[in-house]
Every structure is written in C-alpha cells, then in structure tokens.
C-alpha cells in the first residue's frame, strides 16, 4: 500500500510540474517582466546550475578537437581509447554473434555497458542491444559530426541519474547554435588492404532572433575485415603440448574435424583415411579462418535535427530528434553437422537405424566397404559423422537496427535564482535479423530415410514428407550435397525485436537565500521527480524457438517495468575554500520495489594551487528488461547432477530430494545407485534466460583526488584520483550446477522437483534433460585504482601548443562468487592491464595544425591463475601505438586534413583459441589491440 501511495504522489507531483511548465502564461503574470542575466552552468553529475560549481568527482572531457585529431568516425571507437574505458561490445568482439553483431558499446572500469549510463545532453538514451541478450547504448547511432564534447564522470552517480550509473556516466553534449552549412568527407584505407571506410556528413543550421535550428545527414560505410585479410590471422591456431609436460607450449594448426567432404569415423567421404597434419596445406582438417570475419562490416545512415527557442525573457525550449539505421553482416564458416547427434539424437538415446551394408548411401561404396572392413555395421557404432555444410553457404547474420529518439526540455525562470526544468525523451530501437546457412533437422531426418523410386533413383520413404517436397539427402557423399536437397533443407532463420524507453523528468533548482558568511555563495538546491518506463520484445522464427535447426535455440522475450524516482541535491558552501554536496534519490520500481541512493561530496580548494575533492556514494543497478525477461539462448555447458551416485544409504536433503523422484528411485532399486551414463551426463541442454526474481545490484563507491594548478606555470593542470567500487549482488546467469545444488539442498518439505520450471528430467531414466539458468544475484565485484590527468596549453609568438596525458592504473579487479566464495583476480590480464595511458599533443600555427597521440597498453597475462600453458604463451608484451594528423585551412571555409594511424605498423600479439582472451576470427583480441596495421585517412571540411 505504501509503494502505491508513493507512486501516486510522485506521478501527481510530476503531472503538476508538467502542467506548470506548459502554463507559463499564468506564471508570467506573477513574475517581473525581465530577470537579471545569471550564468548557469550544468555540470555532469548534478542538476544544480551555478557559475562557480565544480564536481567533487573527476570528469574527463573529450572535445571536438580530440575527435577530429584521431579521425574518429564512431564515438565508440574514440571512447574505447580512453584509459578508464574499454569497448564492451565492438565490431571485433561481436564478429561471430548473431544477436549482437555490429554493436558498439562501452564500459567504464570494464564493468559492463549495463553499468555505464550513457546520456545525450544530460538525458537517457535508449538501448541498442538485442533485448534477449543484454543492455547497452549502441554508439553507432550517435553522429560524431554533431558532438561538441564528451564528458566522462566516474564513480557511482545513481543519486543524480538513477539506475545503471554504478561505474559512472558518459554524457555526450551535442553542438548548439550551429549557423551555416558544413560538409565533411573522409576516406580511409589500410596499407595491408581491405577495411576501407567512407564517411560523408552534411549539416545546415541557422541562428535567428529567438533561437537556432539545425539539421544533419550522414552516411558511413566500413568494409570490415576478414581473417584472411591479415597474415597473422589467416590460419586458425590452437596451442598444443609438444613435450608432454601437461602445459601447452606451441601454437599449431589443428583445425576442425567437420570438413566439407564429410568425415565418418576415421574416413573421409570417399573412403580414404582422414589425415591431420600441422600444415594447413596438407591437412584434411578444416581452417576456420578462411571464412571468418575479423571486423564486422557496418553501413550507417543517420538524420538528426534540433531546435532551440527563447520563448520570452524567462522561458526556453530545446528539442532534438535523431534517426539512425545501422546494417551489419557477420560471417562464419559453414555450419557443422553431426548426423548421429544433431539429426538422430544418439547422445540422448536416439538411433539412426542405418545399416551400413544395405543403406543406399553406403552399400557398395568405398566408404561403406571401409567401414565394414573395420567391423562397423551400423551408423550408430561410428565414432563420429561430421560434415561442414558448405553447399548451404556461409553462416552468419544480417542485422538491421533502426533507432529513433526524440528529446525536449522546457525551462522556466520562477525567480531570478530559481527555475523549473521539465524534460522528456522517447526512444525506440527496432532490430531485424536474418541468419543464413542453417539446416532444418526435422526435414533432414525424413530425407535420410530413403527407398528406391523404381526408376533407378531414390525417394523419401515417408509419403507425407514426399508430398511436402522431401528430397533425398546424403550428408556422407564426397562429391557434395545435391542442390535439390539444399533447397529443401535450407533454413534461413531470424528474429525481430524492439526496445522502447520513455522518460519524463521535472526539476526545480536554484539558490536558497542563505549563506554561512559574506565570503561564500548561497546554498544551491535541486529537487525533482522522474518517471521512466522500459519495455522490450523479441520474437525468433518458429524453427529457432522449436530448436529444430543446427543453430542455437532462442526463446521469445517480452516484458516491461517502470520506475518513479524522487530526488534532491544540496550544494553547501561552508567556507570560501570548502564546499559540500549532498544528493539522495529514492526509486519505486515495479520490478524490485524501493531503492535508495545517496552521495556526499567535498570540494576543498586549500590554496590557489591545490584543491582536494572526493565523494562517497551508494549506487544501484536495477535489473533491465533483459535481466528480467530474456527468453533464453541455448547453452551446452557441462552440468554436474547432484543426484548422480545417490543410493538408499545416503542421507541428507539432497539424497532425500533425489529419491523423491520416482524415476531416480526406480534406478536405485534396480541398480543399487543412480549412476548416469556418459551420454546422460554430457547431454543436459538448457537456456540462459532472465528472471523476474532477480534483485537490484548495490554498490559502494569512493573517489578521492587532488587537483594541482601550480602558480609558477599557469597553463599546467594536474589531477590524480583514487577510486574504489564494490558491487554486491552483481547480476549474472546462475551456473547450472550451482542452480541444481541450490534446488536440491532445501528441506524436503520445500523441495520443487521442477526447480521453479527450470529443470526437466526424463520420466523413465531420471536423467536431467534440460537445466535452464536464469539471471541471479551471483557475484561480488571489486575494482580500485588511480586516474592521472595532466594538461598544459600555452601560446607562443609562433603558435599554440597543447600537451595532455591521461592514465589509468588498476590496483584490483576481482569477481567473487557469493555462493562458492571463489575469487577471480583479473587485474593484469589482457582486458585489465595494470597501466594504460594516452599522450596527446597539438600544435597550431596560423592555418596549420599538427595532432599526435601515443597510446600505451601495458604488458599482461592471459591468465593470472595459469596452469594450462607455458609462461611464454601466457605472458603478453605491451603495445604502444602512434597516430598523427595534419590539417590545413585554405580559408575560413575550407579545411583539408590527412592522418596516419598506427604509424609504426605495430602488429597485435598472437592469441590462439586456447587463450582466454582469444576473439573468434582474430587470433588476438581486437578490443585491446589494433587489428588493421598502418592505415591512412584523408578528409575535406567545407563551412559556409
């Protein structure tokens, strides 16, 4: 009842604020005709606007010069180079993903895109990810041409912005008051070939007496990169143990046993032995990398517009809208088929019923004779039946994502020092996905059951199947699968989905007529209410839902939640050189109930040269639509059944609960114990899904820093900040073995044999057929470290100079399982380097500018707890990259530029499939290291 009253009050207050905003005439009659001009600066991390207000938490600012200096055409690529940020989902990490291919998301502190809140002009932006797989803003949808700057604020910011800001906030500020016409054309190429880029942007804007209006169009094409386009990735490698000491020590071509010619037991489809060698040219094994994309190609189009109006002396209106369409295509090798298990389900107790001596596909063939000679008379007795279905084409997914967002805010001056701001956003991302190269396994079963057609050929034995177009299918044929069979069996699958976001926020902010002394400003305050609703749905095709194709099964997703937040902030100048900041936010979620966050910050300039700053805060991440409602994607990860080995002599809750299942008790009575066969223990399938029972994550965050501005060098500024973040109840999919143990460990009076509909056992054998894993509050995540930022800029008679250094040092990054207590220490591993830093320099003289950047990624290990490979393979050397750009302005209207990335052509380290941080198709890790080699870009900017 209390929650309902809270939500009713909050919504009523919000409605009042909106009504007040649109009824400005009534307010205007009560206000003076004009107000004195007050400079109001909005700082990321606060709703209080004051001219001298500074954030107690560190803010990293990337301006348009930085964006242009590195030739960035995608804001995600730019942000991923900041030392405190990693690309969470990138064109290299999603190059083999069907649902997420082509996405570009970022994560502060490497805590995941769902824990990094992305804002545009201080307002939320809709997720671009498949609602069934995760949550994160797709930065492909935000045009770089209209970005004025990007502000990155670290530390928990939930009190200011609500859920998702555990790691911090990335606030993208768009350009305002654009006047004139701007055209930008940029073309990029790589020295080694492929991966070309083309970018074209057009913007027109006009200032008028009461405001500004602008409109922008853009097109971007990124050709992507195939694994075979680079020598270091052209051949797929594993690491093998060559000296027998139990540690893999040598990268080597091993390849796949699934081959285009088909492999049956130890033979190829022509009856000759399957031969595996270390040389890809002589081995019969299949080289994955001949068909894998390393960088997902992208095609982007966008349109954006904005309007700013001064309605009168005391009210203002801002409006923006943008639309983007992003197309991508992931590529993988042709789908692998195991006839015995994929079609006939031998691993789950099925049978092919194919007699080698009599079945047409084997009788009298070299392959059949070879199998019979080895004493193999039935296909069920063959060790494997592998084939690469190259006749069906390559495997991959085409994704088309369309994002539309509209945002507006209305600001009204209630007094000289107090104002009301009402803002609203609506965003929607639609995803249409088409998958290629799959096979209908149900049809394949009929197509393998053949009889003579009476005319010297064969036909499907089932009459109804023949009426439906069944064509005989021979996956064992050396000379390929017939086109007729391919046409009958091909299954182009896909899915459609969308995610929507609605946000309405009302804030009253300004000064309180009180100051602690004449030497300090008045107190500043902000108070408001926010309503947010998010909903999503995703519908895979019927074949994927039913699990009758070779690709992973995917279930439908549909769900929504909403939240009402009430928040307040207070800025308290205590002394001339001491300011305190307080913030609190209470949220009422339809999903998890009430949450509370608070922040206490301090800004203490102890002299003109030294300032101390810090903040302690709590933060939350409420489960998103995917965490709550994801229908699930199939997994085949190994599961340990707690009932395995149970007998009548065993005691305890697990034993009692296992024996309460009649099929298990029957096997115990028959065999003396419930002992799973190898087939039963290795073939428990399941889905990874969301759960409506998952609760919010809770975090404690601390930042402490010092800012130095030495009097002896006015243009130098330095800051060093310490951060510490601990996340409790971090959301993750529950390990399926853990899920079974939890379920079976409860008191027998509370035991549910279906474990909340997550577990399905065979009614005859008692074996677990399906164990589905749902989202749960599984982990504790801790990270701490230091950020260093140094900048220096000055002017000489012969030009202007800027120097900058940004660095991040990770002291700890650990994940601890709440149930198991096991801790993984990730600091110092590939994606968690101890040290990262960037150095930037810009020098301008008259119409000429030179920009240079150095990027450093520290030496790392693939595994801190390595017991798998030699130190030589486990230890990875540091990488340093140099980029440079020169530009020249021929006039105020024409600027041309040329840039080189990775000037010294630094190649990435080799990571085989055995490595933890290997990315499919890359033979390295494209999130950490440059995949392209030396590349060039040139462009032209026209401004009129």
mmCIF file with all atom_site columns, C-alpha atoms in Angstrom, residues 259 261-275 284 365-371 374 478:
data_model
loop_
_atom_site.group_PDB
_atom_site.id
_atom_site.type_symbol
_atom_site.label_atom_id
_atom_site.label_alt_id
_atom_site.label_comp_id
_atom_site.label_asym_id
_atom_site.label_entity_id
_atom_site.label_seq_id
_atom_site.pdbx_PDB_ins_code
_atom_site.Cartn_x
_atom_site.Cartn_y
_atom_site.Cartn_z
_atom_site.occupancy
_atom_site.B_iso_or_equiv
_atom_site.pdbx_formal_charge
_atom_site.auth_seq_id
_atom_site.auth_comp_id
_atom_site.auth_asym_id
_atom_site.auth_atom_id
_atom_site.pdbx_PDB_model_num
ATOM 1  C CA . UNK A 1 259 ? 35.144 -30.875 -43.203 1.00 0.00 ? 259 UNK A CA 1
ATOM 2  C CA . UNK A 1 261 ? 33.962 -33.595 -47.815 1.00 0.00 ? 261 UNK A CA 1
ATOM 3  C CA . UNK A 1 262 ? 32.396 -35.147 -44.727 1.00 0.00 ? 262 UNK A CA 1
ATOM 4  C CA . UNK A 1 263 ? 34.112 -37.312 -42.123 1.00 0.00 ? 263 UNK A CA 1
ATOM 5  C CA . UNK A 1 264 ? 32.706 -40.644 -40.946 1.00 0.00 ? 264 UNK A CA 1
ATOM 6  C CA . UNK A 1 265 ? 34.767 -42.251 -38.216 1.00 0.00 ? 265 UNK A CA 1
ATOM 7  C CA . UNK A 1 266 ? 38.389 -42.180 -39.343 1.00 0.00 ? 266 UNK A CA 1
ATOM 8  C CA . UNK A 1 267 ? 37.481 -41.817 -43.027 1.00 0.00 ? 267 UNK A CA 1
ATOM 9  C CA . UNK A 1 268 ? 36.583 -39.057 -45.433 1.00 0.00 ? 268 UNK A CA 1
ATOM 10 C CA . UNK A 1 269 ? 33.534 -39.363 -47.636 1.00 0.00 ? 269 UNK A CA 1
ATOM 11 C CA . UNK A 1 270 ? 35.495 -41.093 -50.413 1.00 0.00 ? 270 UNK A CA 1
ATOM 12 C CA . UNK A 1 271 ? 36.629 -43.872 -48.081 1.00 0.00 ? 271 UNK A CA 1
ATOM 13 C CA . UNK A 1 272 ? 40.219 -42.636 -47.730 1.00 0.00 ? 272 UNK A CA 1
ATOM 14 C CA . UNK A 1 273 ? 41.668 -42.048 -44.250 1.00 0.00 ? 273 UNK A CA 1
ATOM 15 C CA . UNK A 1 274 ? 41.257 -38.620 -42.618 1.00 0.00 ? 274 UNK A CA 1
ATOM 16 C CA . UNK A 1 275 ? 44.769 -37.227 -42.141 1.00 0.00 ? 275 UNK A CA 1
ATOM 17 C CA . UNK A 1 284 ? 42.470 -32.719 -44.186 1.00 0.00 ? 284 UNK A CA 1
ATOM 18 C CA . UNK A 1 365 ? 30.670 -47.512 -51.855 1.00 0.00 ? 365 UNK A CA 1
ATOM 19 C CA . UNK A 1 366 ? 34.327 -47.158 -50.958 1.00 0.00 ? 366 UNK A CA 1
ATOM 20 C CA . UNK A 1 367 ? 33.261 -45.565 -47.703 1.00 0.00 ? 367 UNK A CA 1
ATOM 21 C CA . UNK A 1 368 ? 30.818 -48.354 -46.849 1.00 0.00 ? 368 UNK A CA 1
ATOM 22 C CA . UNK A 1 369 ? 33.364 -51.038 -47.691 1.00 0.00 ? 369 UNK A CA 1
ATOM 23 C CA . UNK A 1 370 ? 35.993 -49.354 -45.497 1.00 0.00 ? 370 UNK A CA 1
ATOM 24 C CA . UNK A 1 371 ? 33.587 -49.218 -42.544 1.00 0.00 ? 371 UNK A CA 1
ATOM 25 C CA . UNK A 1 374 ? 36.637 -52.301 -39.768 1.00 0.00 ? 374 UNK A CA 1
ATOM 26 C CA . UNK A 1 478 ? 32.186 -36.994 -51.081 1.00 0.00 ? 478 UNK A CA 1
#
